[in-house]
Short mmCIF file of C-alpha atoms in Angstrom, two decimals:
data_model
loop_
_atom_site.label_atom_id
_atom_site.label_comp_id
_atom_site.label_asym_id
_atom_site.label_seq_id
_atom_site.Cartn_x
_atom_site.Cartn_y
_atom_site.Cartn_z
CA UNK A 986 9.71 8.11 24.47
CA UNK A 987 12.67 9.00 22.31
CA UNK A 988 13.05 5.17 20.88
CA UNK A 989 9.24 5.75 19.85
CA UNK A 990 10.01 8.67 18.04
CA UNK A 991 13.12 6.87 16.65
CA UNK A 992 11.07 4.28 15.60
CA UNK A 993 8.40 5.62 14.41
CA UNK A 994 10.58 7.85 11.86
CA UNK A 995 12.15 4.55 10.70
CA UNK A 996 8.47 2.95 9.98
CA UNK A 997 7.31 6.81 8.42
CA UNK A 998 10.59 6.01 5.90
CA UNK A 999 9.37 2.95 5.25
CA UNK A 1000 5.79 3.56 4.90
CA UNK A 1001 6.32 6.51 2.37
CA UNK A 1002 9.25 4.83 0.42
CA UNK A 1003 12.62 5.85 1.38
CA UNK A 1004 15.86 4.83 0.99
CA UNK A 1005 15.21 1.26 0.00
CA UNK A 1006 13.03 2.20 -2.53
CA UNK A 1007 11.09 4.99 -4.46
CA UNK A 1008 8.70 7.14 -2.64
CA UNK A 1009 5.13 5.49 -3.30
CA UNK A 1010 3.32 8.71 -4.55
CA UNK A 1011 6.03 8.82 -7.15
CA UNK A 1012 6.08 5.33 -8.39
CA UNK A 1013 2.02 6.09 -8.73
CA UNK A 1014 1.92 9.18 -9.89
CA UNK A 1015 1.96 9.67 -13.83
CA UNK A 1016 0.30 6.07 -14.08
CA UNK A 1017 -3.04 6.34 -16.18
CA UNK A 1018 -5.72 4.01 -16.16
CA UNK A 1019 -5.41 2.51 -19.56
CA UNK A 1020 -1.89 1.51 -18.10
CA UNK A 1021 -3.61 0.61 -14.63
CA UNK A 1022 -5.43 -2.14 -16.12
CA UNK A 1023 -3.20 -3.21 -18.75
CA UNK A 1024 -3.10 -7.25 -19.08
CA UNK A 1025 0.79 -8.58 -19.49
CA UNK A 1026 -0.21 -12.58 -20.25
CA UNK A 1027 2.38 -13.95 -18.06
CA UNK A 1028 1.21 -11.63 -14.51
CA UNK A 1029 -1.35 -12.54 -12.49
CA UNK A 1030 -2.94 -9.32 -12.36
CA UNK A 1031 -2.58 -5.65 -13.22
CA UNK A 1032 -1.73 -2.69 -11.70
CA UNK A 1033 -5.17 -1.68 -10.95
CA UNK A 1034 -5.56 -5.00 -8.70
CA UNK A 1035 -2.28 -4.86 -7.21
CA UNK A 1036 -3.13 -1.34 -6.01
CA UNK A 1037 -6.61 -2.36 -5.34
CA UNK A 1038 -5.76 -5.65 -2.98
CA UNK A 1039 -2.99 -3.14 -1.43
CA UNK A 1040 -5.60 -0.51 -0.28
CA UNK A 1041 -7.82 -3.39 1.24
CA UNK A 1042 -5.17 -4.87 3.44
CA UNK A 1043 -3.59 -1.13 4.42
CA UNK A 1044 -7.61 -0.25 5.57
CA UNK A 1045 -7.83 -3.44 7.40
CA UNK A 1046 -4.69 -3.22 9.42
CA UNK A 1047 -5.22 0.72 9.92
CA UNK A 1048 -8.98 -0.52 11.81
CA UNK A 1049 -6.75 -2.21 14.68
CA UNK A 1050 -5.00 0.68 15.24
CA UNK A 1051 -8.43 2.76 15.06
CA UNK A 1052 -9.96 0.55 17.77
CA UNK A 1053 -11.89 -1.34 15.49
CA UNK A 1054 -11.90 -5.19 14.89
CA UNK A 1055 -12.00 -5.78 10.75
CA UNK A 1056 -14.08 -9.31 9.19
CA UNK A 1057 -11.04 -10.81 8.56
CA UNK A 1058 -12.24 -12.31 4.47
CA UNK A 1059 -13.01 -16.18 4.45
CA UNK A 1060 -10.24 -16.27 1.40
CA UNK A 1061 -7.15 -14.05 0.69
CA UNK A 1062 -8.82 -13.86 -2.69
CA UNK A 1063 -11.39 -11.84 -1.82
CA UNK A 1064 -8.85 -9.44 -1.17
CA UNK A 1065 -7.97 -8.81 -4.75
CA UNK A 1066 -11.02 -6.94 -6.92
CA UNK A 1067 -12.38 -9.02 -9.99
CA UNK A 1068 -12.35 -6.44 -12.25
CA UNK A 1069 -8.69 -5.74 -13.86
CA UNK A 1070 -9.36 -2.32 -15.07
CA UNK A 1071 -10.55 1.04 -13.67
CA UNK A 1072 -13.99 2.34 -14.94
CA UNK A 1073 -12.17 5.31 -16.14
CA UNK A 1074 -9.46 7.71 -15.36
CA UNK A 1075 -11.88 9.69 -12.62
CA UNK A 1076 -12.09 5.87 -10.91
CA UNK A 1077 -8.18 5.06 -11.27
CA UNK A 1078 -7.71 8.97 -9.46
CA UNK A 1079 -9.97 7.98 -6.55
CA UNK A 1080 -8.16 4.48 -6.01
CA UNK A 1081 -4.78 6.20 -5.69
CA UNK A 1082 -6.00 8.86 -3.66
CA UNK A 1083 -7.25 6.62 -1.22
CA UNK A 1084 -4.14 4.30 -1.16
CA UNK A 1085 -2.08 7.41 -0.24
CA UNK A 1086 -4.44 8.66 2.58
CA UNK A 1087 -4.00 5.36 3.65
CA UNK A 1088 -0.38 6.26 3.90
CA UNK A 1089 -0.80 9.62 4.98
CA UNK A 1090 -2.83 8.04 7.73
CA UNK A 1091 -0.32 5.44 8.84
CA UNK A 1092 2.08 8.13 9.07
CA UNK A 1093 0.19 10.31 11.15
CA UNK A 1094 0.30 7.20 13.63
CA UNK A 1095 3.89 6.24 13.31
CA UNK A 1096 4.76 10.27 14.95
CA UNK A 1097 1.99 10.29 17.28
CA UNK A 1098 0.85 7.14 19.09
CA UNK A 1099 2.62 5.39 21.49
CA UNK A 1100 3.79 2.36 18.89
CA UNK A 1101 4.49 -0.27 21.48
CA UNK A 1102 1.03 -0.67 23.08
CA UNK A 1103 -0.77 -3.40 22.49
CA UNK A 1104 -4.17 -3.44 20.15
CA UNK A 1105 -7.34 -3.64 21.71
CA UNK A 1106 -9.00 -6.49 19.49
CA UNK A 1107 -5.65 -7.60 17.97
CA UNK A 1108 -3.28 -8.21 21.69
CA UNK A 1109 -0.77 -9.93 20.17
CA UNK A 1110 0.02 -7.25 17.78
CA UNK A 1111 1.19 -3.46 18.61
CA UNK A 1112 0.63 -0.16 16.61
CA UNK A 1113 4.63 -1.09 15.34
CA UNK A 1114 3.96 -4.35 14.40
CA UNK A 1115 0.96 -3.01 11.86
CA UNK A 1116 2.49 -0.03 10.73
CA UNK A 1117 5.70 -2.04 9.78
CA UNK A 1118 3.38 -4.93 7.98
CA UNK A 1119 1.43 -2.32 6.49
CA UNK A 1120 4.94 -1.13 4.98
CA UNK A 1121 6.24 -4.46 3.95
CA UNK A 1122 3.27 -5.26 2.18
CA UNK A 1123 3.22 -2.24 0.58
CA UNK A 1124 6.67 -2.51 -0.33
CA UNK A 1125 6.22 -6.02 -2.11
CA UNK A 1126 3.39 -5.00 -4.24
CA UNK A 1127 5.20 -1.46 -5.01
CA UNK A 1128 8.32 -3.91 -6.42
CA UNK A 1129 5.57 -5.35 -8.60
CA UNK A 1130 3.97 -2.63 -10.35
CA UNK A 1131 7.37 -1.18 -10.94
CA UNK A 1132 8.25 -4.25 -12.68
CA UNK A 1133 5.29 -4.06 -14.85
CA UNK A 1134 5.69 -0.54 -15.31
CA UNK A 1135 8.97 -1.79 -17.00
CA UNK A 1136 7.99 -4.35 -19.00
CA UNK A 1137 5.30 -1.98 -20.30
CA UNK A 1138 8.29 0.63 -21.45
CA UNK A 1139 6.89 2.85 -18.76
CA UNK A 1140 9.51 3.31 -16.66
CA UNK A 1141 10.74 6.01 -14.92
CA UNK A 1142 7.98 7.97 -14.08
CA UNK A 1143 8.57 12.02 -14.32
CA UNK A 1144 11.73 13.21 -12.03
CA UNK A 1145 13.70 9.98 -12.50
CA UNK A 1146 13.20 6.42 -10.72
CA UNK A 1147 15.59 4.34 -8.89
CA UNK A 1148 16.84 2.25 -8.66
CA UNK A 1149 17.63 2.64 -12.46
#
């Protein structure tokens, strides 16, 4: 029991943003929605639809470890929303409240389950192994919106960011 609570602190690091990088809720917090959804020509999308497709996939892997068995999409692009802007600031609020339950959530599992048991409708996968995609993911869309968020001249958020 004591490597599961070893490893489950690593994954809560990792899941929240420690160390390696900035804690999510920080990187997130002073963004509005006018920057949310502004376009930069040469990206793909904005930060609205990065934060968007990384809510979907975060809910989808957090069903296996609920018991549940998610539609898996017919396309990874359904994944990402059409729209590239928030409806309005009340909209953009919801979206990142609902990103960090989703953390919160994950959390909650890496301390109290029993991360090396298999998933019901996913046995080739354990409560680790989607907790620490869940944070990888995370991780690789959170390196994108800070890179936008510089480009845009709105980097660091309040407090400080780092790396610098």
């Amino acid at each position: 029991m004591e490597s599961n609570q070893a490893f489950g602190q690593a994954l809560v690091k990792s899941l929240i943003g420690e160390r390696g990088h900035i804690p999510i809720s920080r990187a997130l917090s002073d963004i509005t929605s006018e920057l949310a959804g502004k376009r930069m020509e040469e990206a793909p999308y904005t930060i609205y639809q990065l934060l968007k497709h990384m809510s979907y996939w975060q809910n989808f892997l957090l069903t296996y470890i609920e018991g549940g068995k998610p539609q898996l999409p017919s396309s990874v692009a359904e994944s990402w929303p059409n729209e590239s802007v928030p409806e309005s600031e009340t909209e953009w609020d919801k979206v990142v409240k609902q990103f960090l339950e989703g953390i919160d959530k994950a959390v909650g599992y890496a301390t109290n389950e029993q991360l090396d048991e298999a998933l019901e409708h996913f046995p080739t996968e354990t409560k680790a192994g989607i907790l620490r995609n869940i944070a990888s993911h995370n991780s690789y869309h959170l390196g994108e919106i800070v890179l936008l968020r510089r480009m845009f001249g709105a980097w660091p958020p309040p407090g400080g960011g780092y790396p610098a």
